[in-house]
Amino acid sequence: MSVTEMFSFIQGFLSADQDVREDLRKVVQILEQAAREILTVLQSVHQLTGFKEIPSKCAKARELFCTVRTQIADLKTKFPVEQYYRFHEHWRFVLQRLTFLAAFVVYLESETLVTREEVAQILDIEVVREKGFHLDVEDYLAGVLIMASELSRLAVNSVTAGDYSRPIRISNFINELDSGFRLLNLKNDPLRKRYDGLKYDVKKIEEVVYDLSIRGLGKEHKCGEDK
Amino acid sequence: MSVTEMFSFIQGFLSADQDVREDLRKVVQILEQAAREILTVLQSVHQLTGFKEIPSKCAKARELFCTVRTQIADLKTKFPVEQYYRFHEHWRFVLQRLTFLAAFVVYLESETLVTREEVAQILDIEVVREKGFHLDVEDYLAGVLIMASELSRLAVNSVTAGDYSRPIRISNFINELDSGFRLLNLKNDPLRKRYDGLKYDVKKIEEVVYDLSIRGLGKEHKCGEDK
Amino acid sequence: MSVTEMFSFIQGFLSADQDVREDLRKVVQILEQAAREILTVLQSVHQLTGFKEIPSKCAKARELFCTVRTQIADLKTKFPVEQYYRFHEHWRFVLQRLTFLAAFVVYLESETLVTREEVAQILDIEVVREKGFHLDVEDYLAGVLIMASELSRLAVNSVTAGDYSRPIRISNFINELDSGFRLLNLKNDPLRKRYDGLKYDVKKIEEVVYDLSIRGLGKEHKCGEDK
Amino acid sequence: MSVTEMFSFIQGFLSADQDVREDLRKVVQILEQAAREILTVLQSVHQLTGFKEIPSKCAKARELFCTVRTQIADLKTKFPVEQYYRFHEHWRFVLQRLTFLAAFVVYLESETLVTREEVAQILDIEVVREKGFHLDVEDYLAGVLIMASELSRLAVNSVTAGDYSRPIRISNFINELDSGFRLLNLKNDPLRKRYDGLKYDVKKIEEVVYDLSIRGLGKEHKCGEDK
Amino acid sequence: MSVTEMFSFIQGFLSADQDVREDLRKVVQILEQAAREILTVLQSVHQLTGFKEIPSKCAKARELFCTVRTQIADLKTKFPVEQYYRFHEHWRFVLQRLTFLAAFVVYLESETLVTREEVAQILDIEVVREKGFHLDVEDYLAGVLIMASELSRLAVNSVTAGDYSRPIRISNFINELDSGFRLLNLKNDPLRKRYDGLKYDVKKIEEVVYDLSIRGLGKEHKCGEDK
Amino acid sequence: MSVTEMFSFIQGFLSADQDVREDLRKVVQILEQAAREILTVLQSVHQLTGFKEIPSKCAKARELFCTVRTQIADLKTKFPVEQYYRFHEHWRFVLQRLTFLAAFVVYLESETLVTREEVAQILDIEVVREKGFHLDVEDYLAGVLIMASELSRLAVNSVTAGDYSRPIRISNFINELDSGFRLLNLKNDPLRKRYDGLKYDVKKIEEVVYDLSIRGLGKEHKCGEDK
Amino acid sequence: NMTADQSSSSIAAAFKVFQQELDTKHDKYERLVKISRDITIESKRSIFLLQQDVEEVLKEAAVKLDGVTQKIGLIAEELRGEDIHQFHRAFTPGIQEYVEAISFLHYIRHRSLISLEEINAKLVFMKAEKSSVEVVPADVQVLTFQVTPSDYLLGVADLTGELMRMCISSVANGDIDTPFQLSQFLRQIHDGFSYIGNTGPYEVSKKLHTLRQSLAKVEDACYALHVRGSEIPKHMLADVFSSRTALIDPEESMV
Amino acid sequence: NMTADQSSSSIAAAFKVFQQELDTKHDKYERLVKISRDITIESKRSIFLLQQDVEEVLKEAAVKLDGVTQKIGLIAEELRGEDIHQFHRAFTPGIQEYVEAISFLHYIRHRSLISLEEINAKLVFMKAEKSSVEVVPADVQVLTFQVTPSDYLLGVADLTGELMRMCISSVANGDIDTPFQLSQFLRQIHDGFSYIGNTGPYEVSKKLHTLRQSLAKVEDACYALHVRGSEIPKHMLADVFSSRTALIDPEESMV
Ligand SMILES: [Mn+2]
Ligand SMILES: [Mn+2]
């Protein structure tokens, strides 16, 4: 093979690569739009009037996840499945956002931590790399951390809306999450930075709980609602 | 045409361009001074004593915008109108500041979001590019985001000044603004960065409202004004 | 108009802008490909055997400029002509490359400096901004400077290929070019940096002429011109 | 004069210059040490127990300024006074630090803004360049801005130490300072960057005052001063 | 004096400073234009036909230095003379260029090294700082080094023009210059970097002399002129 | 030990370190001056008249090395001998220069490569680290490479001075040296860069030999002088 | 040509010696880089464990750090008879991370700053000579490793980041004593670094900004604790936190 | 609280799985970095040997490069069943250096550019499964490693630097054919990179400048050879260089 042929060959490869990336950029942009729409639906839970509507908002969000699934299905067709990590950066960010949204919906519905399996199911993707387009564990964890920060906001707004028991439940939940993260040996990477942020969320929620407790608020509610 | 003649001719071009830029730099510097003066007037609303004086301060600011209009009129004469984007960087920054100031005045006066049309009117410029020196949409949005940050500060200082209802109104306003921005598909540009700051402002204001709420402050006002 | 409506409206603006940029990126990418192909054709003049083929290579390059013209025609349709400077950065680089290629072809054909008018004609664009999509003077100058550097390489390779008169002609040409640039009052911008490189090219070519002169090579030609 | 003689003569010049710089480096190093010692003394005001000791700490700092004066007197002898700006970079940094320290002492003592005259007096230097070794206005401003940042820290630590009135006084002071700076037309230089930091300090201190206000802390003082 | 008054006062200082710098920028730009014109005149000595015209070109350059003197006289009026080093960076570069040009003229005329006194006289400025606007020794040296590089080019072009004795004279001159610089104790500053370039010039010129010598060129001249 | 004590302790260490470095800087500066003086002596071998004086120049250089030895003796007293590499950067450069000068003297005297042992002896330092202040092998090699470059210059100037056999001997010597360096596994470090330069020196000398050989110069001399 | 060959072989012989010397040095450098990377990773993992502030995890971290100490022994062995500064760049990242980890453990146990001497005292290694195969106690050799003051400083600078994290965790856990203790301690370190200023190595100056930020975060945390605490009478405070603070083990239980 | 404990243990259980997954990945990454460093060093040493252009040294370099190939086998083994792109950053420096070395060897032997396929064909490894201790040939498994086009490009870009060095050495040795061959070859590579332009990875664009400089040096060398050669009649040229060129082995003697 001559030098010219070799470079033509490589150029062909590079062009193909660029085309894939161009395609991915487009699909991901649409996914981001979808994610922003789900977020808008869920944001209303922070409003004074939003608390009663949580179930309906969650249902609405679940519906919107249908579109997301279609779009992700489209995304999967844009590149060879074994080359997931080659193009990972393209969808990494939006997948973390979607994980956050899925985790937030699940939390609002059942006050439990969404599992990686559940997120994968909601997005119609795999958990195990070998099986196909999957949810990387670090992206799952990042999504969960984004939710933690949203929950600290929710704790604050719950009080404003007069719901004094929710912050305490959030506090317990976040504490458990924190214990989980403590098990991980995080490197000095973006995930570690996000995890450092979790401590501030824990702190904020704890402050809310403290504010409630010194005022004798929420105690009775907690008992009443928890059991 | 000899090489020398051609280059002499080209030097003419270059000199003209440099002169335009020199002129623009001077006018913009004067505009910046005017903007700082308006800011000084409006800053007083953060003071303990400033709240009663909001109307008079707004009036004073409106007056100062007259000077701004004259200066912008001068700016417009310094370059051919169709070359707006050639020199855009020169006035971009100050136009964003002025938009912020106009938006702040309008908010203080009426607690509404200034429209691009209103800003254009206040500065005596156009909205539609085709009609003349105009307010670029991204500069308008940047100005609005600067105001959002100023409002989070205002919410804090309102409480200090004993005005417990204003933060709640600001909170509603900022939430609406946030929803608006969520409709936009911003790229990874300076505007996107500024918008990320909005989330922080939203949270900050919610925490102020929380602080009032848990202490039972501002309740009476809220009821009165809300319904 | 509600905030939501206004932002929806603005999103229309932003989308339109992003679409324009997306379109421009694509056309420019194709233009760059075309420019690289012309370059590949012209680079063969540096080969030992390439000197005899200069006319045929120039003809081939001229042909390829047809495609370029079509693509630029396409480019022009992608944005409103008065917004040239808004999107200038998109095509600036490729236009400089194309100017270089046009200047190189013209030099190889006639050993003269291409004028801005000629480049504009080769690319089927305008010289005067008011008339439509034009060749900015700074981009023209940048293209000419790229050619100067290519000529210093050509002077070296001419000698290797046994052509001893070409370097002397190149030297005269480059000296004239250098005088031309000395008429310009360049600021500390990219063009100034490129121009500093010209000094190096001048020196390099003078050394080639020196090497020929001290060995009495190319004398016959020189004599003819000198006396 | 032969080339050798001339260069020997020039070497005399260069050596003299290098000697001056060597001397300046040494004196400045000693000055920096003194400045660090004053800083160590003053930093103790941030300690929980440090508040009562402010007067004694200030007295101690004032004492240490005696040494500084001696060292500056020494510095002055190291170069011809009219060449201030030739060697400015050598002492610029330390002079800004010393201005900060002087401004901090004066603030702690009297809660006023040190004037340039006072700083000059404390350091035993001139205000007016023509009269001798002076305090450049930009260095004075830089020193004042460093103090502003230290005051925002002091506001925080005052509260921790149980002093609820100090933050309110600091807030008023910083606001006045901010208004002052808004009168200046700063270019995009280091001073401008530092000034941008002031906005953050203003906000930070306002939040401290807010926290006190919403909890009804420091009221008694505030009332006393307000009305 | 209130804070506001003090800052207004300071703004006066800052404005004055900015005005001075603006003025300086303009005069320096004109000076640069003049320097480029002198350079264009002197550049012709590198041309084949230029050697005979050296005297007339030098005369022409000397004439142009008149204009330079007028412009420098103007420059001097733009700032207080004792603040030379405060604004040094503004004219440093152009003064080095002018020194180079003066040194080149003097070399072409008499094949001697221009002294600092002579340059000062040509530019109508002082040598001794105390006496007024002067030529800093480092700027003088920088100008001389620029000339050294120009002489290595001249050596090359002399040969092309058939003048075989000039390179030998240049070689001796440059060697003397190199010895001179070796007397200096330069620090790691811009001057040191430029001086490192001198070694390259020395070597280049020696190679030219070598080329002549091995071909037996210039021998007769050398004898004639050397002894 | 309290935190304060710990930092005082460390500060003591750092001050001591700074003092050592200050001392080293001074001695090294003097050493550099001495090295420049030796260089000036040896430079004369490049002059037309210098060839006969080589022995006397070498003797003079040898004398000057006495002073160098005294200064190095002084240098050794400035730091603990086991911490050679801690302060290595201070004297690394000058030691390479001195090695070059020693190697050049030895080459001029005997046309052999100075050994590391010989350099060490000339400088009165050690070869083996364990024995005391020593000559690092990389510094020795760097010095040798500087000499190679000087020899390529000498080859050129020898021809100019009419000595046609010396270049051939230099060529053989440099080729041997090149073979030696080829044995080393150099990393991408400064030494590797310098070694890359050696190839250009080899090339230059080879060109000189070629020039001589095609003119039939030097052959007879070589035979005569070599054996 | 004969003489050329002879001298050639002498030059060649000399250069073969140089080759060996350079290769040996380079190989050693490379081995040190690898050990340093291992030390960094293990130290980081220890620090992560230490952040959990639970007795058994502390023990695990201490064990891990003992392993790290042994790795430093490998460095000491590589440097036996060498000038430590010649290879310093190869292992300084690992040593800094080790200082950070060991000083963090020390602070958790003793609430004080470990001194350079205390660290160096840990880095003494007994090595049985390989010469004789039987394990004869008399044949034991002592190897030491000395952390440089700069590496110590840089490690301590990083420690402040961990202390800030610890403070925020404590606040989140309702532990009200630790934050005030930490703010005191961090302020001392901050004042120490201010005292050293720019006389230290360049890398320290670079880390000063982060240090200031960490201190600000800790001071803000104390401020927040105080402001919140101001809302109820002091005697109630203990009550509020009683359930939680009980979980935090008192210092005296560890040494 | 019961339920909290239960869910806590479920969260904890999940996170323990994550911990293992993350640690495994990190450890693998670290091992790959170390192998990559070894590959880099050995490749560099091979290149250095190759620059000597002497038959026996070439063989030594080839043997060294076989060793490097085996190290790449270690990478392949680590990546067995993994997505190569997940760990690509860990070993890309080593692979690029290997491409540089192997393509240099190839050029010296065949005076042509090695193709990506040819390189990849060398990276096929037979591994006996550990499962059965006896060496049963049937139990052999084939492992492959695929160099990415980007790494290939980046390696070839660096190759041009070595080719430039080789050209200068050839000129210095009076070898007049190699420089012209090299200039032709380098021009082809340069034109190839021009053709790819900025469509390639970012790192390639960064290396383009160096590539241009290398080409300029080679073209200058050819120019110098030609200019010098112009001074004597062609038929004398061979004579002048005869003694030296004889030492340069003809291509056909090696494969
Ligand atoms: Mn850390
Ligand atoms: Mn390489």
mmCIF file of C-alpha atoms in Angstrom, chain F residues 17-185:
data_model
loop_
_atom_site.group_PDB
_atom_site.id
_atom_site.type_symbol
_atom_site.label_atom_id
_atom_site.label_comp_id
_atom_site.label_asym_id
_atom_site.label_seq_id
_atom_site.Cartn_x
_atom_site.Cartn_y
_atom_site.Cartn_z
ATOM 1 C CA ASP F 17 17.937 27.144 52.031
ATOM 2 C CA GLN F 18 17.384 30.594 50.551
ATOM 3 C CA ASP F 19 20.634 31.843 52.019
ATOM 4 C CA VAL F 20 22.522 28.946 50.491
ATOM 5 C CA ARG F 21 20.965 29.677 47.112
ATOM 6 C CA GLU F 22 21.769 33.362 47.391
ATOM 7 C CA ASP F 23 25.403 32.497 48.092
ATOM 8 C CA LEU F 24 25.504 30.016 45.240
ATOM 9 C CA ARG F 25 24.065 32.549 42.809
ATOM 10 C CA LYS F 26 26.854 34.968 43.628
ATOM 11 C CA VAL F 27 29.714 32.502 43.289
ATOM 12 C CA VAL F 28 28.233 31.110 40.101
ATOM 13 C CA GLN F 29 27.994 34.597 38.614
ATOM 14 C CA ILE F 30 31.697 35.089 39.255
ATOM 15 C CA LEU F 31 32.420 31.689 37.736
ATOM 16 C CA GLU F 32 30.466 32.663 34.642
ATOM 17 C CA GLN F 33 32.565 35.776 34.321
ATOM 18 C CA ALA F 34 35.708 33.665 34.518
ATOM 19 C CA ALA F 35 34.331 31.259 31.920
ATOM 20 C CA ARG F 36 33.629 34.154 29.586
ATOM 21 C CA GLU F 37 37.193 35.344 29.992
ATOM 22 C CA ILE F 38 38.615 31.937 29.074
ATOM 23 C CA LEU F 39 36.285 31.860 26.107
ATOM 24 C CA THR F 40 37.556 35.240 24.939
ATOM 25 C CA VAL F 41 41.099 33.917 25.052
ATOM 26 C CA LEU F 42 40.186 30.803 23.084
ATOM 27 C CA GLN F 43 37.998 32.636 20.575
ATOM 28 C CA SER F 44 41.089 34.080 18.978
ATOM 29 C CA VAL F 45 41.882 30.672 17.464
ATOM 30 C CA HIS F 46 39.116 31.376 14.965
ATOM 31 C CA GLN F 47 40.925 34.471 13.731
ATOM 32 C CA LEU F 48 43.171 34.410 10.718
ATOM 33 C CA THR F 49 46.181 35.112 12.840
ATOM 34 C CA GLY F 50 45.147 32.907 15.691
ATOM 35 C CA PHE F 51 46.322 29.555 14.455
ATOM 36 C CA LYS F 52 49.945 29.997 15.221
ATOM 37 C CA GLU F 53 49.126 31.228 18.660
ATOM 38 C CA ILE F 54 47.165 28.210 19.703
ATOM 39 C CA PRO F 55 49.801 26.939 22.130
ATOM 40 C CA SER F 56 50.159 30.288 23.835
ATOM 41 C CA LYS F 57 46.412 30.765 24.003
ATOM 42 C CA CYS F 58 45.997 27.333 25.559
ATOM 43 C CA ALA F 59 48.655 28.153 28.096
ATOM 44 C CA LYS F 60 46.844 31.379 28.908
ATOM 45 C CA ALA F 61 43.583 29.483 29.282
ATOM 46 C CA ARG F 62 45.230 26.928 31.544
ATOM 47 C CA GLU F 63 46.370 29.793 33.715
ATOM 48 C CA LEU F 64 42.872 31.195 33.949
ATOM 49 C CA PHE F 65 41.626 27.798 35.062
ATOM 50 C CA CYS F 66 43.586 28.415 38.261
ATOM 51 C CA THR F 67 41.173 31.168 39.184
ATOM 52 C CA VAL F 68 38.293 28.879 38.270
ATOM 53 C CA ARG F 69 39.611 26.230 40.633
ATOM 54 C CA THR F 70 39.758 28.754 43.466
ATOM 55 C CA GLN F 71 36.216 29.845 42.763
ATOM 56 C CA ILE F 72 34.946 26.276 42.596
ATOM 57 C CA ALA F 73 36.718 25.611 45.873
ATOM 58 C CA ASP F 74 34.734 28.535 47.248
ATOM 59 C CA LEU F 75 31.527 27.174 45.709
ATOM 60 C CA LYS F 76 32.024 23.846 47.462
ATOM 61 C CA THR F 77 32.017 25.521 50.859
ATOM 62 C CA LYS F 78 28.582 27.037 50.283
ATOM 63 C CA PHE F 79 26.471 23.900 50.757
ATOM 64 C CA PRO F 80 26.607 20.431 52.334
ATOM 65 C CA VAL F 81 28.406 18.158 49.910
ATOM 66 C CA GLU F 82 25.822 15.343 50.055
ATOM 67 C CA GLN F 83 23.162 17.734 48.759
ATOM 68 C CA TYR F 84 24.803 18.189 45.377
ATOM 69 C CA TYR F 85 21.663 17.461 43.383
ATOM 70 C CA ARG F 86 19.526 19.704 45.514
ATOM 71 C CA PHE F 87 21.355 22.727 44.186
ATOM 72 C CA HIS F 88 22.521 21.195 40.929
ATOM 73 C CA GLU F 89 20.600 23.627 38.729
ATOM 74 C CA HIS F 90 22.636 26.517 40.093
ATOM 75 C CA TRP F 91 25.991 25.404 38.722
ATOM 76 C CA ARG F 92 24.891 22.961 36.058
ATOM 77 C CA PHE F 93 25.052 25.491 33.245
ATOM 78 C CA VAL F 94 28.418 26.987 34.173
ATOM 79 C CA LEU F 95 29.936 23.572 34.767
ATOM 80 C CA GLN F 96 28.932 22.546 31.260
ATOM 81 C CA ARG F 97 30.546 25.708 29.900
ATOM 82 C CA LEU F 98 33.724 25.043 31.847
ATOM 83 C CA THR F 99 33.783 21.447 30.638
ATOM 84 C CA PHE F 100 33.460 22.743 27.118
ATOM 85 C CA LEU F 101 36.367 25.117 27.663
ATOM 86 C CA ALA F 102 38.525 22.404 29.219
ATOM 87 C CA ALA F 103 37.656 20.033 26.393
ATOM 88 C CA PHE F 104 38.444 22.700 23.834
ATOM 89 C CA VAL F 105 41.836 23.445 25.377
ATOM 90 C CA VAL F 106 42.683 19.757 25.516
ATOM 91 C CA TYR F 107 41.565 19.269 21.932
ATOM 92 C CA LEU F 108 43.618 22.235 20.731
ATOM 93 C CA GLU F 109 46.637 20.934 22.584
ATOM 94 C CA SER F 110 46.481 17.269 21.696
ATOM 95 C CA GLU F 111 43.539 16.692 19.377
ATOM 96 C CA THR F 112 42.131 14.141 21.778
ATOM 97 C CA LEU F 113 38.891 13.945 23.652
ATOM 98 C CA VAL F 114 39.249 15.127 27.193
ATOM 99 C CA THR F 115 38.159 12.433 29.629
ATOM 100 C CA ARG F 116 35.824 13.087 32.490
ATOM 101 C CA GLU F 117 38.774 12.469 34.783
ATOM 102 C CA GLU F 118 40.824 15.144 33.051
ATOM 103 C CA VAL F 119 38.030 17.721 33.242
ATOM 104 C CA ALA F 120 37.597 16.908 36.899
ATOM 105 C CA GLN F 121 41.301 17.421 37.405
ATOM 106 C CA ILE F 122 41.358 20.720 35.521
ATOM 107 C CA LEU F 123 38.459 21.981 37.643
ATOM 108 C CA ASP F 124 39.785 20.293 40.774
ATOM 109 C CA ILE F 125 36.590 18.412 41.404
ATOM 110 C CA GLU F 126 35.696 14.714 41.641
ATOM 111 C CA VAL F 127 34.450 12.195 39.108
ATOM 112 C CA VAL F 128 32.690 9.957 41.581
ATOM 113 C CA ARG F 129 29.791 11.452 43.501
ATOM 114 C CA GLU F 130 30.716 9.679 46.676
ATOM 115 C CA LYS F 131 34.068 11.425 46.837
ATOM 116 C CA GLY F 132 32.744 14.987 46.850
ATOM 117 C CA PHE F 133 31.685 17.767 44.512
ATOM 118 C CA HIS F 134 31.737 16.004 41.196
ATOM 119 C CA LEU F 135 31.154 16.382 37.477
ATOM 120 C CA ASP F 136 27.857 14.806 36.536
ATOM 121 C CA VAL F 137 28.177 12.578 33.510
ATOM 122 C CA GLU F 138 25.400 14.436 31.679
ATOM 123 C CA ASP F 139 27.118 17.749 32.274
ATOM 124 C CA TYR F 140 30.371 16.309 30.991
ATOM 125 C CA LEU F 141 28.614 15.071 27.861
ATOM 126 C CA ALA F 142 26.844 18.408 27.367
ATOM 127 C CA GLY F 143 30.184 20.201 27.586
ATOM 128 C CA VAL F 144 31.666 17.840 25.018
ATOM 129 C CA LEU F 145 28.763 18.552 22.657
ATOM 130 C CA ILE F 146 29.258 22.318 22.981
ATOM 131 C CA MET F 147 32.853 21.730 21.940
ATOM 132 C CA ALA F 148 31.723 19.735 18.907
ATOM 133 C CA SER F 149 29.809 22.741 17.722
ATOM 134 C CA GLU F 150 32.842 24.962 18.280
ATOM 135 C CA LEU F 151 34.950 22.528 16.282
ATOM 136 C CA SER F 152 32.609 22.751 13.322
ATOM 137 C CA ARG F 153 33.171 26.505 13.414
ATOM 138 C CA LEU F 154 36.900 25.906 13.709
ATOM 139 C CA ALA F 155 36.847 23.651 10.660
ATOM 140 C CA VAL F 156 35.263 26.448 8.635
ATOM 141 C CA ASN F 157 37.681 29.074 9.879
ATOM 142 C CA SER F 158 40.690 26.814 9.409
ATOM 143 C CA VAL F 159 39.983 26.766 5.713
ATOM 144 C CA THR F 160 39.675 30.536 5.659
ATOM 145 C CA ALA F 161 43.035 30.720 7.377
ATOM 146 C CA GLY F 162 44.473 28.366 4.767
ATOM 147 C CA ASP F 163 44.875 25.324 6.977
ATOM 148 C CA TYR F 164 43.364 22.545 4.882
ATOM 149 C CA SER F 165 44.371 19.554 6.949
ATOM 150 C CA ARG F 166 42.781 20.541 10.218
ATOM 151 C CA PRO F 167 39.182 20.127 8.973
ATOM 152 C CA ILE F 168 39.926 16.542 7.986
ATOM 153 C CA ARG F 169 41.336 15.773 11.404
ATOM 154 C CA ILE F 170 38.373 17.472 13.037
ATOM 155 C CA SER F 171 36.087 15.407 10.846
ATOM 156 C CA ASN F 172 37.633 12.163 12.024
ATOM 157 C CA PHE F 173 37.487 13.261 15.613
ATOM 158 C CA ILE F 174 33.854 14.330 15.439
ATOM 159 C CA ASN F 175 32.894 11.106 13.721
ATOM 160 C CA GLU F 176 34.392 9.139 16.569
ATOM 161 C CA LEU F 177 32.533 11.303 19.018
ATOM 162 C CA ASP F 178 29.312 10.725 17.123
ATOM 163 C CA SER F 179 29.862 6.967 17.297
ATOM 164 C CA GLY F 180 30.319 7.296 21.020
ATOM 165 C CA PHE F 181 27.069 9.173 21.481
ATOM 166 C CA ARG F 182 25.214 6.626 19.394
ATOM 167 C CA LEU F 183 25.894 4.143 22.166
ATOM 168 C CA LEU F 184 23.871 6.174 24.643
ATOM 169 C CA ASN F 185 20.167 5.726 25.243
#
